[in-house]
Coordinates of N, CA and C in Angstrom, one line a residue:
X1 N -3.6 309.9 119.9 CA -5.0 309.4 120.2 C -5.3 310.4 121.2
X2 N -6.5 310.9 121.3 CA -6.9 311.8 122.3 C -8.0 311.1 123.4
X3 N -7.5 311.5 124.5 CA -8.5 310.9 125.9 C -9.5 311.8 126.0
X4 N -10.7 311.5 126.5 CA -11.8 312.3 126.9 C -11.4 312.8 128.4
X5 N -11.6 314.2 128.6 CA -11.4 314.7 129.6 C -12.4 314.1 130.8
X6 N -11.5 314.1 132.0 CA -12.4 313.4 133.1 C -12.4 314.4 134.2
X7 N -13.6 314.6 134.7 CA -14.1 315.4 135.9 C -14.7 314.8 136.9
X8 N -13.9 314.6 138.1 CA -14.7 314.1 139.2 C -14.8 314.8 140.4
X9 N -15.8 314.9 141.1 CA -16.3 315.8 142.3 C -15.6 315.3 143.3
X10 N -14.7 316.1 144.1 CA -14.0 315.6 145.2 C -14.9 315.1 146.4
X11 N -16.0 315.7 146.4 CA -17.0 315.5 147.5 C -17.8 313.9 147.3
X12 N -17.8 313.6 145.9 CA -18.3 312.2 145.8 C -17.3 311.2 146.1
X13 N -15.9 311.7 146.3 CA -14.8 310.6 146.9 C -14.6 310.6 148.3
X14 N -15.3 311.4 149.0 CA -15.0 311.5 150.3 C -15.4 310.2 151.0
X15 N -15.0 309.9 152.2 CA -15.3 308.7 153.1 C -16.8 308.6 153.1
X16 N -17.7 309.4 153.6 CA -19.0 309.4 153.7 C -19.7 309.0 152.6
X17 N -19.2 310.1 151.4 CA -19.9 309.8 150.1 C -19.6 308.4 149.7
X18 N -18.4 307.8 149.8 CA -18.3 306.3 149.4 C -19.1 305.6 150.0
X19 N -19.3 305.7 151.4 CA -20.2 304.9 152.2 C -21.7 304.9 151.6
X20 N -22.1 306.2 151.3 CA -23.3 306.2 150.9 C -23.8 305.8 149.9
X21 N -22.6 305.9 148.8 CA -22.7 305.3 147.5 C -22.7 303.9 147.3
X22 N -22.1 303.2 148.2 CA -21.9 301.7 148.1 C -23.3 301.2 148.2
X23 N -23.4 299.9 147.8 CA -24.6 298.9 147.7 C -24.8 298.3 149.1
X24 N -25.9 297.6 149.3 CA -26.1 297.2 150.7 C -24.9 296.2 151.1
X25 N -24.4 295.3 150.3 CA -23.2 294.3 150.7 C -22.2 294.9 151.1
X26 N -21.6 296.0 150.4 CA -20.6 296.7 150.7 C -20.7 297.5 151.8
X27 N -22.0 298.3 152.1 CA -22.2 298.9 153.2 C -22.3 297.9 154.7
X28 N -22.8 296.9 154.4 CA -22.9 295.9 155.4 C -21.4 295.7 155.9
X29 N -20.3 295.3 155.0 CA -19.1 294.9 155.1 C -18.5 296.3 156.2
X30 N -18.7 297.3 155.4 CA -18.0 298.6 156.3 C -18.5 298.8 157.6
X31 N -19.8 298.6 157.8 CA -20.5 298.9 159.2 C -19.9 297.8 160.3
X32 N -20.0 296.5 159.6 CA -19.1 295.4 160.3 C -17.9 295.6 160.9
X33 N -17.2 296.1 160.0 CA -15.8 296.5 160.1 C -15.4 297.7 161.3
X34 N -16.3 298.8 161.0 CA -16.4 299.9 161.9 C -16.7 299.3 163.3
X35 N -17.7 298.6 163.4 CA -18.1 298.1 164.8 C -17.0 297.3 165.2
X36 N -16.4 296.4 164.5 CA -15.2 295.4 165.2 C -13.9 296.8 165.4
X37 N -13.9 297.6 164.8 CA -12.8 298.8 165.1 C -13.0 299.4 166.5
X38 N -14.5 299.8 166.5 CA -14.9 300.1 167.9 C -14.7 299.2 169.0
X39 N -14.9 297.9 168.8 CA -15.0 296.8 169.8 C -13.5 296.9 170.0
X40 N -12.6 296.8 169.1 CA -11.0 296.5 169.3 C -10.4 297.6 170.2
X41 N -10.8 298.8 169.8 CA -10.4 299.9 170.7 C -11.0 299.9 172.3
X42 N -12.1 299.4 172.4 CA -12.7 299.4 173.6 C -12.0 298.2 174.6
X43 N -11.5 297.2 173.9 CA -10.7 296.2 174.5 C -9.3 296.4 174.8
X44 N -8.6 297.4 173.8 CA -7.6 297.6 173.9 C -7.3 298.6 175.0
X45 N -8.4 299.8 175.3 CA -8.2 300.7 176.3 C -8.5 300.0 177.9
X46 N -9.6 299.2 177.7 CA -10.0 298.5 178.9 C -9.0 297.5 179.5
X47 N -8.3 296.8 178.5 CA -7.2 295.7 178.8 C -5.8 296.2 179.2
X48 N -5.6 297.4 178.5 CA -4.3 298.1 178.8 C -4.5 298.7 180.1
X49 N -5.4 299.2 180.6 CA -5.6 299.8 181.8 C -5.5 298.7 183.0
X50 N -6.4 297.7 182.9 CA -6.4 296.6 183.9 C -5.1 295.9 183.9
X51 N -4.3 295.5 183.0 CA -3.2 294.6 182.8 C -2.1 295.5 183.7
X52 N -2.2 296.7 183.2 CA -0.9 297.7 183.7 C -1.3 297.9 185.4
X53 N -2.5 298.1 185.8 CA -2.8 297.9 187.2 C -2.6 296.6 187.9
X54 N -2.7 295.6 187.3 CA -2.7 294.1 187.8 C -1.2 294.2 188.0
X55 N -0.3 294.5 187.0 CA 1.1 294.4 187.4 C 1.7 295.3 188.4
X56 N 1.3 296.5 188.5 CA 1.6 297.1 189.6 C 1.3 296.6 190.7
X57 N 0.0 296.1 190.9 CA -0.6 295.4 192.2 C 0.2 294.2 192.8
X58 N 0.5 293.5 191.4 CA 1.3 292.3 192.1 C 2.7 292.8 192.5
X59 N 3.3 293.6 191.9 CA 4.7 294.3 192.6 C 4.3 294.6 193.9
X60 N 3.5 295.4 194.2 CA 3.2 296.0 195.5 C 2.8 294.7 196.5
X61 N 1.9 294.0 195.9 CA 1.7 292.9 196.7 C 2.7 291.9 197.3
X62 N 3.5 291.6 196.4 CA 4.6 290.7 196.7 C 5.8 291.4 197.7
X63 N 5.8 292.8 197.4 CA 6.7 293.5 198.3 C 6.2 293.4 199.6
X64 N 4.9 293.8 200.0 CA 4.3 294.0 201.1 C 4.4 292.4 201.8
X65 N 4.1 291.5 201.1 CA 4.0 290.2 201.6 C 5.2 289.7 202.3
X66 N 6.3 289.7 201.7 CA 7.7 289.5 202.1 C 8.0 290.2 203.3
X67 N 7.4 291.4 203.6 CA 7.6 292.2 204.8 C 6.6 292.0 206.0
X68 N 5.6 291.3 205.7 CA 4.3 290.9 206.6 C 5.0 290.1 207.7
X69 N 4.7 290.3 208.9 CA 5.0 289.5 210.1 C 4.0 288.5 210.4
X70 N 2.8 288.7 209.7 CA 1.8 287.7 210.2 C 1.1 287.5 208.9
X71 N 1.2 286.3 208.2 CA 1.0 285.8 207.1 C -0.8 285.6 207.3
X72 N -1.4 285.1 208.2 CA -2.9 284.7 208.3 C -3.6 286.3 208.1
X73 N -2.9 287.2 209.1 CA -3.5 288.4 208.9 C -3.5 289.1 207.6
X74 N -2.3 289.1 207.1 CA -2.1 289.5 205.7 C -3.0 288.9 204.5
X75 N -3.2 287.5 204.8 CA -4.0 286.9 203.7 C -5.6 287.4 203.9
X76 N -5.8 287.4 205.1 CA -7.3 287.8 205.4 C -7.4 289.2 205.0
X77 N -6.6 290.3 204.8 CA -7.0 291.5 204.5 C -7.0 291.4 202.9
X78 N -5.8 290.7 202.4 CA -5.5 290.6 200.7 C -6.9 290.0 200.3
X79 N -7.7 289.1 200.9 CA -8.9 288.3 200.3 C -10.1 289.4 200.1
X80 N -9.9 290.7 200.7 CA -11.0 291.5 200.3 C -10.6 292.5 199.0
X81 N -9.4 292.0 198.4 CA -8.9 292.9 197.3 C -9.2 291.9 196.0
X82 N -9.4 292.8 195.0 CA -9.4 291.9 193.8 C -8.1 291.6 193.0
X83 N -7.4 290.9 193.6 CA -5.8 290.7 193.2 C -5.6 289.3 192.9
X84 N -5.1 289.1 191.5 CA -4.6 287.7 191.7 C -3.6 286.9 192.5
X85 N -2.9 287.8 192.8 CA -1.8 287.5 193.7 C -2.6 287.0 195.1
X86 N -3.4 287.8 195.6 CA -4.3 287.4 196.7 C -5.1 286.1 196.6
X87 N -5.7 285.7 195.5 CA -6.2 284.6 195.4 C -5.2 283.4 195.3
X88 N -4.2 283.5 194.7 CA -3.0 282.4 194.5 C -2.6 282.4 196.2
X89 N -2.4 283.5 196.9 CA -1.9 283.2 198.0 C -3.0 282.3 198.9
X90 N -4.3 282.6 199.0 CA -5.3 282.1 199.6 C -5.5 280.7 199.1
X91 N -5.2 280.2 197.9 CA -5.3 278.9 197.6 C -4.1 278.2 198.0
X92 N -3.0 278.7 198.1 CA -2.1 278.0 198.6 C -2.3 277.6 200.1
X93 N -2.7 278.7 200.8 CA -2.8 278.8 202.4 C -3.9 277.7 202.6
X94 N -4.8 277.8 201.9 CA -6.2 276.8 201.9 C -5.6 275.4 201.8
X95 N -5.0 275.1 200.8 CA -4.3 273.7 200.8 C -3.5 273.2 201.9
X96 N -2.5 274.6 202.4 CA -1.8 274.0 203.6 C -2.5 273.7 204.9
X97 N -3.8 274.5 204.9 CA -4.3 274.3 206.4 C -5.3 273.1 206.3
X98 N -5.7 272.6 205.0 CA -6.6 271.2 205.1 C -5.5 270.0 205.0
X99 N -4.5 270.2 204.4 CA -3.5 269.2 204.6 C -2.6 269.0 205.8
X100 N -2.5 270.2 206.7 CA -1.7 269.8 207.9 C -2.6 269.7 209.1
X101 N -4.0 269.7 208.8 CA -5.3 269.7 209.8 C -5.0 268.0 210.2
X102 N -4.5 267.4 209.6 CA -4.6 265.8 209.7 C -3.8 265.4 210.8
X103 N -4.2 264.3 211.4 CA -3.3 263.8 212.8 C -1.9 263.5 212.3
X104 N -1.8 262.8 211.1 CA -0.6 262.3 210.5 C -0.4 263.3 209.3
X105 N 0.7 263.9 209.1 CA 0.9 264.8 207.9 C 1.9 264.1 207.1
X106 N 1.6 263.8 205.8 CA 2.7 263.4 204.9 C 3.3 264.4 204.1
X107 N 4.4 264.9 204.6 CA 5.1 266.1 204.2 C 5.3 266.3 202.7
X108 N 5.7 265.1 202.0 CA 5.8 265.2 200.8 C 4.2 265.2 200.0
X109 N 3.5 264.6 200.5 CA 2.2 265.0 199.7 C 1.8 266.1 200.1
X110 N 2.1 266.9 201.1 CA 1.5 268.2 201.4 C 2.3 269.1 200.3
X111 N 3.6 269.1 200.0 CA 4.3 269.8 199.2 C 3.6 269.5 197.8
X112 N 3.3 268.6 197.6 CA 2.6 268.3 196.2 C 1.4 268.7 196.1
X113 N 0.7 268.7 197.1 CA -1.0 269.2 196.9 C -0.7 271.0 196.9
X114 N 0.0 271.3 197.8 CA 0.3 272.9 197.7 C 0.9 273.3 196.3
X115 N 1.8 272.5 195.8 CA 2.2 272.9 194.3 C 1.0 273.0 193.4
X116 N 0.2 271.8 193.5 CA -0.8 271.5 192.5 C -1.8 272.9 192.6
X117 N -2.3 273.0 193.9 CA -3.1 274.2 194.3 C -2.7 275.6 193.6
X118 N -1.2 275.8 194.0 CA -0.7 277.2 193.3 C -0.9 276.9 191.8
X119 N -0.3 276.1 191.0 CA -0.2 276.1 189.8 C -1.8 276.1 189.1
X120 N -2.6 275.5 189.7 CA -4.1 275.6 189.2 C -4.5 277.0 189.6
X121 N -4.1 277.6 190.3 CA -4.8 279.1 190.7 C -4.2 280.0 189.9
X122 N -2.9 279.9 189.5 CA -2.1 280.6 188.7 C -2.8 280.5 186.9
X123 N -3.0 279.1 186.7 CA -3.5 279.1 185.4 C -5.0 279.6 185.4
X124 N -5.8 279.4 186.5 CA -7.0 280.1 186.3 C -7.1 281.7 186.1
X125 N -6.2 282.2 187.0 CA -5.8 283.6 186.8 C -5.5 284.2 185.5
X126 N -4.7 283.3 184.7 CA -4.1 283.7 183.5 C -5.1 283.4 182.5
X127 N -6.0 282.2 182.5 CA -7.2 282.2 181.8 C -8.0 283.5 181.9
X128 N -8.3 283.8 183.1 CA -9.2 285.2 183.5 C -8.5 286.3 182.5
X129 N -7.3 286.5 182.9 CA -6.8 287.9 182.1 C -6.9 287.8 180.8
X130 N -6.7 286.6 180.1 CA -6.4 286.5 178.7 C -7.6 286.2 178.1
X131 N -8.9 286.4 178.9 CA -10.0 286.0 177.9 C -10.4 286.9 176.8
X132 N -10.0 288.0 176.6 CA -10.4 288.9 175.6 C -9.3 289.0 174.4
X133 N -8.1 288.2 174.7 CA -7.0 288.0 173.8 C -7.6 287.4 172.4
X134 N -8.4 286.5 172.7 CA -9.1 285.8 171.6 C -9.9 286.6 170.4
X135 N -10.6 287.7 171.4 CA -11.2 288.5 170.4 C -10.5 289.3 169.4
X136 N -9.3 289.7 170.1 CA -8.5 290.7 169.2 C -7.6 289.7 168.3
X137 N -7.4 288.4 168.5 CA -6.8 287.7 167.5 C -7.6 287.6 166.4
X138 N -8.7 287.3 166.7 CA -10.1 286.8 165.6 C -10.3 287.8 164.8
X139 N -10.2 289.4 165.2 CA -10.6 290.7 164.5 C -9.2 290.8 163.8
X140 N -8.0 290.6 164.3 CA -6.8 290.9 163.6 C -6.5 290.1 162.5
X141 N -7.0 288.6 162.3 CA -6.9 287.7 161.3 C -8.0 287.8 160.3
X142 N -9.3 288.0 160.8 CA -10.4 288.0 159.9 C -10.9 289.3 159.3
X143 N -10.5 290.4 159.8 CA -10.8 291.8 159.1 C -10.4 292.0 157.9
X144 N -9.2 291.7 157.7 CA -8.5 292.0 156.2 C -9.1 291.3 155.4
X145 N -9.6 290.1 155.5 CA -10.5 289.2 154.6 C -11.8 289.6 154.5
X146 N -12.1 290.2 155.4 CA -13.8 290.8 155.3 C -13.8 291.8 154.5
X147 N -12.9 292.8 154.6 CA -12.5 294.1 153.8 C -12.2 293.6 152.2
X148 N -11.3 292.5 152.2 CA -11.1 292.1 150.8 C -12.4 291.7 150.1
X149 N -13.2 290.9 150.9 CA -14.5 290.7 150.2 C -15.0 291.7 149.7
X150 N -15.5 292.8 150.6 CA -16.0 294.1 150.2 C -15.5 294.7 149.1
X151 N -14.2 294.4 149.0 CA -13.2 295.0 147.8 C -13.7 294.3 146.4
X152 N -13.5 292.9 146.6 CA -13.9 291.9 145.4 C -15.4 292.5 145.0
X153 N -16.2 292.4 146.1 CA -17.8 292.7 145.7 C -17.8 294.0 144.9
X154 N -17.0 295.1 145.4 CA -17.3 296.5 144.9 C -16.7 296.5 143.5
X155 N -15.7 295.6 143.3 CA -14.9 295.8 141.8 C -16.0 295.0 141.0
X156 N -16.4 293.8 141.4 CA -17.6 293.2 140.3 C -18.7 294.2 140.0
X157 N -19.0 295.0 141.0 CA -20.1 295.8 140.6 C -19.8 297.0 139.8
X158 N -18.6 297.3 139.9 CA -18.0 298.3 138.9 C -17.8 297.7 137.4
X159 N -17.5 296.5 137.3 CA -17.6 295.7 135.9 C -18.9 295.9 135.6
X160 N -19.9 295.5 136.4 CA -21.3 295.3 136.1 C -21.7 296.7 135.3
X161 N -21.2 297.8 136.1 CA -21.6 299.2 135.7 C -21.0 299.4 134.5
X162 N -19.8 299.0 134.4 CA -19.3 299.1 133.0 C -20.2 298.4 131.8
X163 N -20.2 297.3 132.0 CA -21.1 296.7 131.0 C -22.5 297.3 130.6
X164 N -23.0 297.7 131.7 CA -24.5 298.4 131.5 C -24.4 299.5 130.9
X165 N -23.4 300.4 131.4 CA -23.2 301.7 130.5 C -22.3 301.5 129.3
X166 N -21.8 300.7 128.8 CA -20.8 300.6 127.8 C -20.0 301.5 127.5
X167 N -19.5 302.1 128.9 CA -18.3 303.4 128.9 C -17.6 302.8 129.7
X168 N -16.2 302.6 129.5 CA -14.9 302.3 130.4 C -14.1 303.4 130.8
X169 N -14.7 304.4 130.9 CA -13.9 305.9 131.1 C -13.6 305.6 132.8
X170 N -12.8 306.4 133.2 CA -12.4 306.5 134.8 C -13.6 307.2 135.5
X171 N -14.3 308.1 135.1 CA -15.2 308.5 135.6 C -16.4 307.8 136.0
X172 N -16.7 306.5 135.1 CA -17.5 305.5 135.4 C -17.1 304.5 136.5
X173 N -15.7 304.0 136.2 CA -15.2 302.9 137.0 C -14.6 303.4 138.6
X174 N -14.4 304.8 138.6 CA -13.5 305.3 139.7 C -14.5 305.1 141.0
X175 N -15.6 305.7 141.0 CA -16.5 305.4 142.1 C -16.6 304.2 143.0
X176 N -16.8 303.2 142.0 CA -17.0 301.8 142.4 C -15.9 301.2 142.9
X177 N -14.7 301.6 142.2 CA -13.4 301.1 142.7 C -13.0 301.7 144.2
X178 N -13.3 303.0 144.2 CA -13.0 303.7 145.4 C -13.7 303.1 146.5
X179 N -14.9 302.8 146.2 CA -15.8 302.1 147.3 C -15.1 300.8 147.9
X180 N -14.8 300.0 146.6 CA -14.4 298.7 147.1 C -12.9 298.8 147.9
X181 N -11.7 299.7 147.5 CA -10.7 300.0 148.4 C -10.8 300.5 149.7
X182 N -12.1 301.3 149.8 CA -12.3 302.0 151.1 C -12.6 300.9 152.0
X183 N -13.5 299.7 151.5 CA -13.7 298.6 152.3 C -12.5 297.9 152.9
X184 N -11.5 297.9 152.1 CA -10.1 297.3 152.4 C -9.5 298.2 153.2
X185 N -9.5 299.4 153.2 CA -8.7 300.4 154.2 C -9.5 300.2 155.7
X186 N -11.0 300.0 155.6 CA -11.7 299.9 157.0 C -11.2 298.7 157.5
X187 N -10.9 297.4 156.8 CA -10.6 296.2 157.3 C -9.1 296.1 157.9
X188 N -8.2 297.1 157.3 CA -7.0 297.3 157.7 C -6.8 298.1 158.9
X189 N -7.9 299.3 159.1 CA -8.0 299.9 160.0 C -8.3 299.2 161.3
X190 N -9.0 298.3 161.1 CA -9.8 297.4 162.4 C -8.6 296.3 162.7
X191 N -7.8 295.8 161.8 CA -7.2 294.6 162.1 C -5.7 294.9 162.4
X192 N -5.0 296.1 162.1 CA -3.6 296.6 162.7 C -3.8 296.9 164.0
X193 N -4.4 297.6 164.5 CA -4.5 297.9 166.0 C -4.8 296.5 166.8
X194 N -5.8 295.9 166.3 CA -5.8 294.4 167.0 C -4.6 293.6 167.1
X195 N -3.9 293.6 166.0 CA -2.7 292.6 165.9 C -1.6 293.0 166.9
X196 N -1.4 294.4 166.7 CA -0.5 295.1 167.5 C -0.7 295.0 169.3
X197 N -2.0 295.1 169.6 CA -2.4 295.2 170.8 C -2.6 293.7 171.2
X198 N -2.8 292.8 170.2 CA -2.5 291.3 171.1 C -1.1 291.0 171.3
X199 N -0.1 291.5 170.4 CA 1.3 290.8 170.9 C 1.8 291.7 172.0
X200 N 1.3 293.0 172.2 CA 1.6 293.5 173.3 C 0.9 293.1 174.6
X201 N -0.4 292.7 174.8 CA -0.9 292.1 175.7 C -0.4 290.9 176.1
X202 N 0.0 290.2 175.1 CA 0.7 288.7 175.2 C 2.0 289.0 176.0
X203 N 2.6 289.7 175.6 CA 3.9 290.2 176.4 C 3.5 290.6 177.7
X204 N 2.8 291.2 178.0 CA 2.4 291.8 179.6 C 2.0 290.5 180.2
X205 N 1.0 290.0 179.7 CA 0.7 288.8 180.4 C 1.8 287.6 180.8
X206 N 2.8 287.5 179.9 CA 3.9 286.8 180.1 C 4.8 287.4 181.3
X207 N 4.8 288.7 181.2 CA 5.5 289.3 182.5 C 4.8 289.2 183.9
X208 N 3.4 289.2 183.8 CA 2.6 289.0 184.9 C 2.7 287.6 185.5
X209 N 2.5 286.6 184.2 CA 2.7 285.3 184.8 C 4.1 284.7 185.3
X210 N 5.1 285.4 184.8 CA 6.3 285.1 185.3 C 6.6 285.5 186.7
X211 N 5.8 287.0 187.1 CA 5.9 287.3 188.6 C 5.1 286.5 189.6
X212 N 4.0 286.0 189.0 CA 3.1 285.1 189.7 C 3.7 283.8 190.0
X213 N 4.4 283.3 189.0 CA 5.1 282.0 189.2 C 6.4 282.3 190.3
X214 N 7.2 283.2 190.2 CA 8.2 283.4 191.2 C 7.5 283.7 192.5
X215 N 6.4 284.4 192.8 CA 5.9 284.7 193.9 C 5.3 283.0 194.5
X216 N 4.8 282.3 193.6 CA 4.2 281.1 193.7 C 5.6 280.0 194.4
X217 N 6.6 280.2 193.8 CA 7.8 279.3 194.0 C 8.4 279.8 195.5
X218 N 8.5 281.2 195.6 CA 8.7 281.7 196.9 C 8.0 281.1 198.2
X219 N 6.7 281.5 198.0 CA 5.4 280.9 198.8 C 5.6 279.4 199.1
X220 N 5.8 278.6 198.0 CA 5.8 277.2 198.4 C 7.0 276.8 199.0
X221 N 8.3 277.7 198.8 CA 9.5 277.2 199.6 C 9.3 277.7 200.8
X222 N 8.3 278.6 201.3 CA 8.4 279.2 202.8 C 7.6 278.1 203.5
X223 N 6.5 277.6 202.7 CA 5.6 276.5 203.4 C 6.5 275.3 203.6
X224 N 7.4 275.0 202.8 CA 8.2 273.8 202.9 C 9.0 273.8 204.2
X225 N 9.9 274.9 204.3 CA 10.4 275.2 205.4 C 9.7 275.2 206.7
X226 N 8.2 275.7 206.7 CA 7.4 275.3 207.8 C 7.2 273.8 208.2
X227 N 7.3 272.9 207.2 CA 7.0 271.8 207.2 C 8.4 271.0 208.2
X228 N 9.5 271.6 207.9 CA 10.5 270.9 208.0 C 10.7 271.4 209.5
X229 N 10.2 272.7 210.0 CA 10.6 273.3 211.2 C 9.4 272.4 212.3
X230 N 8.3 271.9 211.6 CA 7.4 271.3 212.5 C 7.8 269.8 212.5
X231 N 8.6 269.4 211.8 CA 8.9 267.8 212.0 C 9.5 267.7 213.2

């Protein structure tokens, strides 16, 4: 059995050519996935730098705090910085000042209110630091299915072309299938970095939260000793 010779122009199979040859639906899918990929890398670069800086700042802040001789002055200086540790410190000190300003101090109640203020401040900081992780999770989980939709649509278009042309040779089928698979490739190109970055940033946030919790526990213990000293 003799098969007809097939000649495909390599230029027609290039990524740009595959995009230009695709129909409106597949082009829309490709453009959407490319925009999602760009957005993903913007979040990766921005969040990576920010979390690395915050982790280093938290280490330096904690080291300087335990060396400080005047907590009030240190707190006033730290309040001018954009530091989660400083905001947690000020939340605890603020509750301390309000609770101990009363004529009669309920020491057990003061400890509970300070602990609640510190926990609330840590929760707010972690929510603020992790606000973009949801975007990475969404792109990582949705992008492959969007690419798959483009693939299915492209293959359906290829079969429609076969039916119209009455020719099932590879030269007729290959461009449409290539366009379809290219949509899947773009979907994976957007999803894989998003998933990797999401896992990495989740790990980094866990390390930052652990450090903030340790600092909060130490600060709470320090204020508890002050209450006992004033007894």
